[in-house]
Short mmCIF file of C-alpha atoms and ligand atoms in Angstrom, two decimals:
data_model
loop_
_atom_site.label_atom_id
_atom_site.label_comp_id
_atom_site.label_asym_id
_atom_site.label_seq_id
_atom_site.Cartn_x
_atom_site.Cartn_y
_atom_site.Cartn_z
CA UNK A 237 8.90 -118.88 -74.24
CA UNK A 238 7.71 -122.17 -73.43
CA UNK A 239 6.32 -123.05 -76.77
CA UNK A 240 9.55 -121.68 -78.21
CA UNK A 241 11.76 -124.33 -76.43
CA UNK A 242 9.43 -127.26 -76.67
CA UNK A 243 10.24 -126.73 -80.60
CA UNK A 244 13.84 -126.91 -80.22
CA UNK A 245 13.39 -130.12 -77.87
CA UNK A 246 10.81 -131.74 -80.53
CA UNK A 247 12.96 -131.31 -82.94
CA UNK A 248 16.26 -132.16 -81.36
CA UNK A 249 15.41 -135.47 -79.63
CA UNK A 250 14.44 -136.81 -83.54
CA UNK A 251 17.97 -135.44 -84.01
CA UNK A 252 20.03 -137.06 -81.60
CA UNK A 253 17.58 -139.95 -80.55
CA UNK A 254 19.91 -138.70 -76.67
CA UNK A 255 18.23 -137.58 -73.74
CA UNK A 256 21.73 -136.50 -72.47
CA UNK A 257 23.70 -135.28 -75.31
CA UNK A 258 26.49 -133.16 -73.51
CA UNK A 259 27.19 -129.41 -74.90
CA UNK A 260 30.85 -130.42 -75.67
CA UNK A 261 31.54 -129.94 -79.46
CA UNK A 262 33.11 -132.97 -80.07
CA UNK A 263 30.08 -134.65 -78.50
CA UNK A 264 27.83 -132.67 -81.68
CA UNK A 265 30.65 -133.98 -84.01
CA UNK A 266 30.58 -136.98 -82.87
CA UNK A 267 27.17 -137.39 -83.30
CA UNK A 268 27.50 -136.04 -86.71
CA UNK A 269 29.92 -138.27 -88.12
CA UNK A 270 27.77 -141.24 -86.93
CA UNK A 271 25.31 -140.00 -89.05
CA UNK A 272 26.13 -138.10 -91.76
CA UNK A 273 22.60 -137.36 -93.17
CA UNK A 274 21.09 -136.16 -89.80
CA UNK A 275 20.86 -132.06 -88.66
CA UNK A 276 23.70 -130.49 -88.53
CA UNK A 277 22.99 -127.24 -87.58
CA UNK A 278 19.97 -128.54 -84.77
CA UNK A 279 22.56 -130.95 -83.15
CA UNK A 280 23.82 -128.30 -81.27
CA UNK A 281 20.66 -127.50 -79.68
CA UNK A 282 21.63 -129.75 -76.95
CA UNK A 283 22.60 -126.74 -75.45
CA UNK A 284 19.36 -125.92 -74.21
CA UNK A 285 19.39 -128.82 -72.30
CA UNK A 286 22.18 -127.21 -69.98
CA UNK A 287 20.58 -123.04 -70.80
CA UNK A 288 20.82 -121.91 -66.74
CA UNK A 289 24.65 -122.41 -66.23
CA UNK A 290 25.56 -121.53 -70.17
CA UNK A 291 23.86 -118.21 -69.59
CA UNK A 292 25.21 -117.70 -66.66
CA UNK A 293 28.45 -117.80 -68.23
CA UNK A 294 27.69 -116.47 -71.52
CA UNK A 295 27.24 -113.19 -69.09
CA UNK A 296 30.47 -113.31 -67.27
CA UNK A 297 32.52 -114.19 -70.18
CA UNK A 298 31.91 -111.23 -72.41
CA UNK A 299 34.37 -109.10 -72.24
CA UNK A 300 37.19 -111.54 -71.48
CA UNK A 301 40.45 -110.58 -72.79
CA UNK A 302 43.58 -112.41 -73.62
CA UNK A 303 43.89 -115.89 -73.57
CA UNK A 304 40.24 -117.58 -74.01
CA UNK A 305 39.50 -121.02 -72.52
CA UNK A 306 38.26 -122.75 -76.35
CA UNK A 307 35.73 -124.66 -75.12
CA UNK A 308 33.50 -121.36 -73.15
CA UNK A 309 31.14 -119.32 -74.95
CA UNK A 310 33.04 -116.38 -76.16
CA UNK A 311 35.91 -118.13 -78.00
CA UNK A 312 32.56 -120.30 -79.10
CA UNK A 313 30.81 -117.56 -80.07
CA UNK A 314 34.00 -115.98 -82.30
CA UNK A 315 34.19 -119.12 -83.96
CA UNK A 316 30.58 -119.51 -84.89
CA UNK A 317 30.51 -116.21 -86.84
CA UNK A 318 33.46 -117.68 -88.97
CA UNK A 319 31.13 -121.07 -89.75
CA UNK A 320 28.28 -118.39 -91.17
CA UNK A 321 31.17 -116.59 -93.34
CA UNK A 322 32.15 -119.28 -94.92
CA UNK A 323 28.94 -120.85 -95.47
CA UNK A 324 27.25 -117.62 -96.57
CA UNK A 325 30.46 -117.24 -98.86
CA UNK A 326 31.34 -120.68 -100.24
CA UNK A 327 28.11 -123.02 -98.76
CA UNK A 328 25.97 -125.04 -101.92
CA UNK A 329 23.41 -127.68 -101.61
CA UNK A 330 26.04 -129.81 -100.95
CA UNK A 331 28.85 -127.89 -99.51
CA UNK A 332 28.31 -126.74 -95.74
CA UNK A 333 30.83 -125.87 -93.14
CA UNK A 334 30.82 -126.03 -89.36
CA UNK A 335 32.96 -125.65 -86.62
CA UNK A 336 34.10 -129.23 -85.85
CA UNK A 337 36.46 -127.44 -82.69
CA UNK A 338 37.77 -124.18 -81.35
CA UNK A 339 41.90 -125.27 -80.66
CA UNK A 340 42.89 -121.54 -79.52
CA UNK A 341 41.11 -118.40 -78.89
CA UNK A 342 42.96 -115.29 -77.91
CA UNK A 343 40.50 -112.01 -77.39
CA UNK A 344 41.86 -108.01 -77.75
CA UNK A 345 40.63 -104.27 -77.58
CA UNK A 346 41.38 -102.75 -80.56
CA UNK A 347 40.91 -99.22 -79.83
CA UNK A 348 38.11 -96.83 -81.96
CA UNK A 349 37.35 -100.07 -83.83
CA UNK A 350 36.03 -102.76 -81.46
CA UNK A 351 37.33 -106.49 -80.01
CA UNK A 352 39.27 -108.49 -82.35
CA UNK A 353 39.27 -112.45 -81.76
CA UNK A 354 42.23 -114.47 -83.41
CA UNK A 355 41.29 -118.19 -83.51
CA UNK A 356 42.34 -121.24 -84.67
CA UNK A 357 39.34 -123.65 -85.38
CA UNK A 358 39.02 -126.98 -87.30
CA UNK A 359 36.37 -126.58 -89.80
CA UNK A 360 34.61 -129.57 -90.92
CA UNK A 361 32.84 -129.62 -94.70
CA UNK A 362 29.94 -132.04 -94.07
CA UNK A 363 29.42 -133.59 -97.21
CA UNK A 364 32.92 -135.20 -97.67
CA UNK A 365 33.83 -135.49 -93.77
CA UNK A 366 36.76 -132.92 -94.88
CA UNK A 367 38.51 -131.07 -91.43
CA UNK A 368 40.79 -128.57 -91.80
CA UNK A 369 42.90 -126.55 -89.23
CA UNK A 370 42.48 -123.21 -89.92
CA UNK A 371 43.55 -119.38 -88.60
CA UNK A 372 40.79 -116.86 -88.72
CA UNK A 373 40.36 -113.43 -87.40
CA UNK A 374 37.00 -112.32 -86.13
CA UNK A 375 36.84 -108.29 -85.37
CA UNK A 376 33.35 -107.23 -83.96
CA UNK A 377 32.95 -103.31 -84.01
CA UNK A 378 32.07 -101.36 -80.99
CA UNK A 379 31.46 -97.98 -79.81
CA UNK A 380 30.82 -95.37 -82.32
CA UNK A 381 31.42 -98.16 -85.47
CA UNK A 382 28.49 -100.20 -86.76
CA UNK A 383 28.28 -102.58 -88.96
CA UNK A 384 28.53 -106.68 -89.19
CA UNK A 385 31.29 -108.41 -87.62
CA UNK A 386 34.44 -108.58 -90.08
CA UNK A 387 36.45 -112.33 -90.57
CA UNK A 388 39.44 -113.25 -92.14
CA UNK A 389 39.60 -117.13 -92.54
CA UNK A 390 42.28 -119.14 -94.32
CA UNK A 391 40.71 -122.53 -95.19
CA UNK A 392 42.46 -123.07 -98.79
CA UNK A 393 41.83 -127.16 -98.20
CA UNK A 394 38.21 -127.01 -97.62
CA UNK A 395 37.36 -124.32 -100.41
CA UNK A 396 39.19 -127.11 -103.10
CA UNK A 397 36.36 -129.33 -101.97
CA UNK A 398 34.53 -129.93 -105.32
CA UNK A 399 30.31 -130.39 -105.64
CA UNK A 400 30.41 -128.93 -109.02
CA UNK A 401 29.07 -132.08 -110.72
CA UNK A 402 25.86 -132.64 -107.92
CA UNK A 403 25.28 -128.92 -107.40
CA UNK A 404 24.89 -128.84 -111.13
CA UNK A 405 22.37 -131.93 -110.95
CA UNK A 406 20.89 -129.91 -108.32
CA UNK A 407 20.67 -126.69 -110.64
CA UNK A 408 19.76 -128.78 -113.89
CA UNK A 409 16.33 -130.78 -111.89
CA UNK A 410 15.35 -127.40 -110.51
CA UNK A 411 15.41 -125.01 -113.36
CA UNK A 412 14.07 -128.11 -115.86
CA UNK A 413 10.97 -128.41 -113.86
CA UNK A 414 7.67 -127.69 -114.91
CA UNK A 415 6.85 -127.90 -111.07
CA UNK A 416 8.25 -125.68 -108.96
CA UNK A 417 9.17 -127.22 -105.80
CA UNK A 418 7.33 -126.46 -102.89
CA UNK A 419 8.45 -127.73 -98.74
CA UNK A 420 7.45 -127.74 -95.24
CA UNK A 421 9.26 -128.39 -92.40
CA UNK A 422 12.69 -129.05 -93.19
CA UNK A 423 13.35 -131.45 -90.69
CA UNK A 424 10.20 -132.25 -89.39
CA UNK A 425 9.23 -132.77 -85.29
CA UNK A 426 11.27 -135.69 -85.86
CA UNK A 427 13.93 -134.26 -86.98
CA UNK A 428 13.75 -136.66 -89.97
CA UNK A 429 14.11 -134.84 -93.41
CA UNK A 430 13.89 -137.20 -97.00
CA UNK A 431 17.01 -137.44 -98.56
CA UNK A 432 15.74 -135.74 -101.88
CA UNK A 433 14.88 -132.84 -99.66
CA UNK A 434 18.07 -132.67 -97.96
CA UNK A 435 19.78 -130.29 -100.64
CA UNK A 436 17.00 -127.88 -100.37
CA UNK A 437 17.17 -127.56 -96.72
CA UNK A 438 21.13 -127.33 -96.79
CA UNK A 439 20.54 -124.36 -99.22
CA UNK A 440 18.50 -122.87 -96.41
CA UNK A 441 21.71 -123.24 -93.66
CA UNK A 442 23.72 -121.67 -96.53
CA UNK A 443 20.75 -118.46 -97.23
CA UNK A 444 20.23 -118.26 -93.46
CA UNK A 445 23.85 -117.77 -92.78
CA UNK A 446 24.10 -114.84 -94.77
CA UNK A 447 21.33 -113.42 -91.95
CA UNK A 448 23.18 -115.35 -89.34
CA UNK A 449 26.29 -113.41 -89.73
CA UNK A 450 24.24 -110.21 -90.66
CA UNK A 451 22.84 -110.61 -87.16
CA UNK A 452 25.66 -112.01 -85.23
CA UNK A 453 27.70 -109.90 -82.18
CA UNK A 454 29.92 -110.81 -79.46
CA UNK A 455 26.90 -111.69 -77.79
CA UNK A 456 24.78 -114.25 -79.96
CA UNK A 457 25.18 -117.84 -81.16
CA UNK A 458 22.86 -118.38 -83.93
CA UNK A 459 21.76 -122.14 -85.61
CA UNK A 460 19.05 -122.28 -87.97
CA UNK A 461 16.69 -124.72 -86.70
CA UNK A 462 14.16 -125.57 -89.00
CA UNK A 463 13.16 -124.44 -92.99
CA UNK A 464 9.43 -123.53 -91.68
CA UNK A 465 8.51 -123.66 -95.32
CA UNK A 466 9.54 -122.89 -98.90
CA UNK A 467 8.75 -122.01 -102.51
CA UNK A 468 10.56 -121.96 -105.38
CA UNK A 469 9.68 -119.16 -108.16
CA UNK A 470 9.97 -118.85 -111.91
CA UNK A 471 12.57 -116.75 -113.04
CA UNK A 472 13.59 -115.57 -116.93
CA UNK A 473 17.42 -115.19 -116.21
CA UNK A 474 19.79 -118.64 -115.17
CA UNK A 475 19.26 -118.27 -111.33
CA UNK A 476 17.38 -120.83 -109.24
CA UNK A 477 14.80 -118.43 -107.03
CA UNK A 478 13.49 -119.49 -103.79
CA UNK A 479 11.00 -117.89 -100.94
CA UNK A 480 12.00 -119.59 -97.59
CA UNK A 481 10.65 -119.34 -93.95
CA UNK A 482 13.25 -120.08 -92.05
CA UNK A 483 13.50 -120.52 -87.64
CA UNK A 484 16.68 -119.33 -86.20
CA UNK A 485 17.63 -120.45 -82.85
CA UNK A 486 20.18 -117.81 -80.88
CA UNK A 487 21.53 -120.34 -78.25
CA UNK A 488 22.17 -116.89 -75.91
CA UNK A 489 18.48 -115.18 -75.63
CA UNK A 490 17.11 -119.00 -75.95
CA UNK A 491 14.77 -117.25 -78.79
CA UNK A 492 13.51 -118.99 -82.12
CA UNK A 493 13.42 -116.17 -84.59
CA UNK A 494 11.44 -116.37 -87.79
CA UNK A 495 12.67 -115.00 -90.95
CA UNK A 496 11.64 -114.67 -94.27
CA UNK A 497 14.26 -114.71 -97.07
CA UNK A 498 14.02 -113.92 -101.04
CA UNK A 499 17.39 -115.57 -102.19
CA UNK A 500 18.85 -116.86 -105.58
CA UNK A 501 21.12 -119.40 -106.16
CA UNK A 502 23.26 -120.74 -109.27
CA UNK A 503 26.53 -122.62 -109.21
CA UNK A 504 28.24 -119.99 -110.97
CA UNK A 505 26.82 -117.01 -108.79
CA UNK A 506 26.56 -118.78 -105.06
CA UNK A 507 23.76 -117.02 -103.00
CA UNK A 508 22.18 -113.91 -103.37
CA UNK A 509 20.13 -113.08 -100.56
CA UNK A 510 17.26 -110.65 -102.36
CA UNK A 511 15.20 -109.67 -98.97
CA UNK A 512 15.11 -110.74 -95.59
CA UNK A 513 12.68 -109.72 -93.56
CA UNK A 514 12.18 -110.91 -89.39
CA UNK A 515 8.59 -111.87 -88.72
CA UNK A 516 6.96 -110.64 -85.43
CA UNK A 517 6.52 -113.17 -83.20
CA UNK A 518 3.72 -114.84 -82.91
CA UNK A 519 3.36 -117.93 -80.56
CA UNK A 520 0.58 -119.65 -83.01
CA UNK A 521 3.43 -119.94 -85.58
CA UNK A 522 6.16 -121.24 -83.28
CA UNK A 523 3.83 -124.11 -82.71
CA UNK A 524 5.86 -127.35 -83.31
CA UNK A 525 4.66 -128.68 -86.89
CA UNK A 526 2.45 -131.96 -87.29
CA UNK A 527 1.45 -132.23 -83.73
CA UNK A 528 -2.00 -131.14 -84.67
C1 NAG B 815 23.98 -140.84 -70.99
O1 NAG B 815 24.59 -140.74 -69.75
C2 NAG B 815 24.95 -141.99 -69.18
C3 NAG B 815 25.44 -141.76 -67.77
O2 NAG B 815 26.22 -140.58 -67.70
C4 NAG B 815 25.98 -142.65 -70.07
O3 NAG B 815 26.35 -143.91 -69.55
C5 NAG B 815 25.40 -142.82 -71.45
O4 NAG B 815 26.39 -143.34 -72.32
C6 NAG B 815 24.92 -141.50 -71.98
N1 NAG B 815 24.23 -141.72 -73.23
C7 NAG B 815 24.48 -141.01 -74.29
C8 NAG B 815 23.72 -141.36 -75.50
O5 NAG B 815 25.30 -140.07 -74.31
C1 NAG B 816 34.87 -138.76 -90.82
O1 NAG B 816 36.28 -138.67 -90.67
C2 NAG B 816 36.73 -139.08 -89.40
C3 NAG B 816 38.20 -138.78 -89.27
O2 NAG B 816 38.84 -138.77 -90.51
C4 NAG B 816 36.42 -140.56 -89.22
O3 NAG B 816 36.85 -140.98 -87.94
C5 NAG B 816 34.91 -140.74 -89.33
O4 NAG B 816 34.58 -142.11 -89.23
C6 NAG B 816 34.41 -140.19 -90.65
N1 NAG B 816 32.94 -140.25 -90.63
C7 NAG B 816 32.24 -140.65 -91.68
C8 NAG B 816 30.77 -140.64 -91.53
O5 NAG B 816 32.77 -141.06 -92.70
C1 NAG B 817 22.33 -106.24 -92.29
O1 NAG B 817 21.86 -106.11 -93.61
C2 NAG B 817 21.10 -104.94 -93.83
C3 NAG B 817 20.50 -105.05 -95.21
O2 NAG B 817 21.39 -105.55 -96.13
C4 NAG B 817 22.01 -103.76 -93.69
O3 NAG B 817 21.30 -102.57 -93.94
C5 NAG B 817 22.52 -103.75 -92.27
O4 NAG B 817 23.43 -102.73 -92.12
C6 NAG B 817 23.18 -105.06 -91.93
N1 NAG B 817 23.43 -105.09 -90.52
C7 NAG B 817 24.63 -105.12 -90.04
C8 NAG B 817 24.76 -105.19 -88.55
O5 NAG B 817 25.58 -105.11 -90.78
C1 NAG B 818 35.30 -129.48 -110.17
O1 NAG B 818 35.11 -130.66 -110.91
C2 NAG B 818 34.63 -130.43 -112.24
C3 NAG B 818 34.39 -131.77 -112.90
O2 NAG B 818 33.98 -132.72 -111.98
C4 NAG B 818 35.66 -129.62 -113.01
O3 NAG B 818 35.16 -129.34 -114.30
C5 NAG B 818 35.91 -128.31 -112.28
O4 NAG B 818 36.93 -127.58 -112.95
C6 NAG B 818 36.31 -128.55 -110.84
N1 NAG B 818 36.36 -127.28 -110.16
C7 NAG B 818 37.34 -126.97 -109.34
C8 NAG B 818 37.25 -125.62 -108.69
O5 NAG B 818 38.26 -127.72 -109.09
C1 NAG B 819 9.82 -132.43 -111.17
O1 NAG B 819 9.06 -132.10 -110.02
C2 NAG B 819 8.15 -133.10 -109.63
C3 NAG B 819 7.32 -132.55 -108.50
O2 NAG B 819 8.11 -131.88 -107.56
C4 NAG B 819 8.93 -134.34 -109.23
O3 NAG B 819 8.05 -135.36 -108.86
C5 NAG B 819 9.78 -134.78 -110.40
O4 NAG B 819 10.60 -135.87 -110.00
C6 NAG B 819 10.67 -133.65 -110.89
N1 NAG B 819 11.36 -134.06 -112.10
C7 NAG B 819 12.68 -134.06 -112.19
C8 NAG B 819 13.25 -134.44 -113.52
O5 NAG B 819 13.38 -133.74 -111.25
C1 NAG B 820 5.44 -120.59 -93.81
O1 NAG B 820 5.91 -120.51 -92.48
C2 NAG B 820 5.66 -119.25 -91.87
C3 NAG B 820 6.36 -119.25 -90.53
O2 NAG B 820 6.05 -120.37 -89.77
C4 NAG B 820 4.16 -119.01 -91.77
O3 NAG B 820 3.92 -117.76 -91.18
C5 NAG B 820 3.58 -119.07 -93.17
O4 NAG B 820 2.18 -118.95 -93.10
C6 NAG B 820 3.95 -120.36 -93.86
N1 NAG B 820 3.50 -120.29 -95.24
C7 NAG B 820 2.96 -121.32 -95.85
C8 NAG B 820 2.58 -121.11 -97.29
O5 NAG B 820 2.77 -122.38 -95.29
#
């Protein structure tokens, strides 16, 4: 558990370069918009900075009901789950959402079926500093149902963002190669990641977020922390194919998860996550990279 968190902390102070970086979101946003190229999903590790009194009330919050303070864990939570939707549905090497702030969360039983939040939530797209206001639904199922949570977002704004011209760059050095690309540590115990790399390891937010939301109850908050590794592999049809190791953070448990994912990507098509596969753990691999 240690090792686990020293990771997180490795890779987060190369993020945010601040020892006291607050758990507020506009504090992450902030930091974002000041730099534009840094994490985006690993800025919001802060929060293990503060893990005691979050978990605390990550416990006592669950089952609130009614009106939900925005800013607390459960309304947080909600609105997570609607950051991996959209990325897992509309996300690109150059197109990634994330919650820039939760405005209103309201929580209900809805009976035989589970808790429904209804939320309204600025989205930011990354890329082009694009924020939209928007009203999503977030219904987790309970009791007898199974299944991943369900969300309803209107974002019409942010989906009219266009990276049709550098996701097809993107496509067009990729499947022209001879080489196929191969990565490590995507960003590395710095947190630094080369900006020719930095489409590769946004595709990995976008493939991990289809697991993300897979994964994802009332009781998780997942990041992806770190591409662990990748490989790209030949295929005959007009997909781009890529093997990634991915590390997942859920903010809730405090535990990095590692996952293995066989995805394909094209402009047309989106992602296609193939396989995905969680790893055992195994401390020697949570080891932060390059501190041999
Ligand atoms: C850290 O906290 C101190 C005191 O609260 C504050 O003055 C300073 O601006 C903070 N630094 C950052 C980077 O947030
Ligand atoms: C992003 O947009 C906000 C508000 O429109 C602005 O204040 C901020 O400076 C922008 N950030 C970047 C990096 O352009
Ligand atoms: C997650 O995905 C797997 C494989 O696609 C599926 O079998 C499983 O039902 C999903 N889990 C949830 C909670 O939806
Ligand atoms: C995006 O822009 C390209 C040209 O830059 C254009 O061909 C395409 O139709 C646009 N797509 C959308 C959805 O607006
Ligand atoms: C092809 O891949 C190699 C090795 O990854 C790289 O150095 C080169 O720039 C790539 N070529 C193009 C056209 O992207
Ligand atoms: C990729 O990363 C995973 C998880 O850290 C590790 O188990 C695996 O050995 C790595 N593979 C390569 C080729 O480095």
């Amino acid at each position: 558990m240690a090792l686990r968190i020293v990771v997180v902390l490795a890779v987060l102070t190369g993020v945010t370069g601040s020892p006291n970086a607050t758990m507020r979101p506009e504090a992450a946003s902030s930091d974002m918009t000041a730099n534009p190229n840094s994490v985006p999903e690993t800025v919001e590790e802060t929060h293990a900075f503060g893990q005691k009194e979050e978990e605390k009330e990550a416990e006592e919050e669950v089952m609130a009901t009614g009106e939900l303070n925005p800013n607390h864990y459960p309304a947080q939570r909600a609105a997570k789950v609607v950051q991996h939707y959209l990325n897992s549905r509309h996300g690109s090497p150059h197109r990634l959402f994330k919650v820039h702030r939760v405005h209103r969360a309201f929580a209900e039983d809805v009976p035989d079926t589970g808790r429904k939040y209804h939320l309204d939530v600025s989205i930011q797209e990354i890329m082009s500093n694009v924020t939209e206001k928007c009203s999503a639904e977030v219904l987790f199922p309970g009791g007898e149902q199974q299944g991943s949570a369900r969300i309803q977002a209107s974002c019409e704004e942010l989906l009219k963002i266009n990276s049709t011209t550098q996701d097809q760059a993107f496509y067009q050095q990729y499947k022209n190669n001879q080489t196929l690309v191969t990565a490590q540590y995507l960003p590395d115990s710095y947190g630094h990641v080369s900006p020719c790399m930095e489409p590769l390891r946004t595709l990995g937010i976008v493939a991990s977020s289809v697991v993300m939301l897979n994964q994802s109850s009332e009781n998780t908050l997942y990041n992806m922390v770190q591409v662990a590794n990748l490989t790209q592999l030949s295929t005959e049809n007009d997909q781009l194919k890529f093997h990634y190791h991915v590390l997942l953070h859920d903010m809730v448990s405090q535990e990095i998860i590692n996952w293995k994912l066989l995805f394909t990507w094209s402009p047309a098509e989106g992602v296609k996550v193939e396989q995905m596969e969680q790893l055992p753990h195994c401390h020697s691999c949570e080891k932060p990279p390059n501190t041999n």
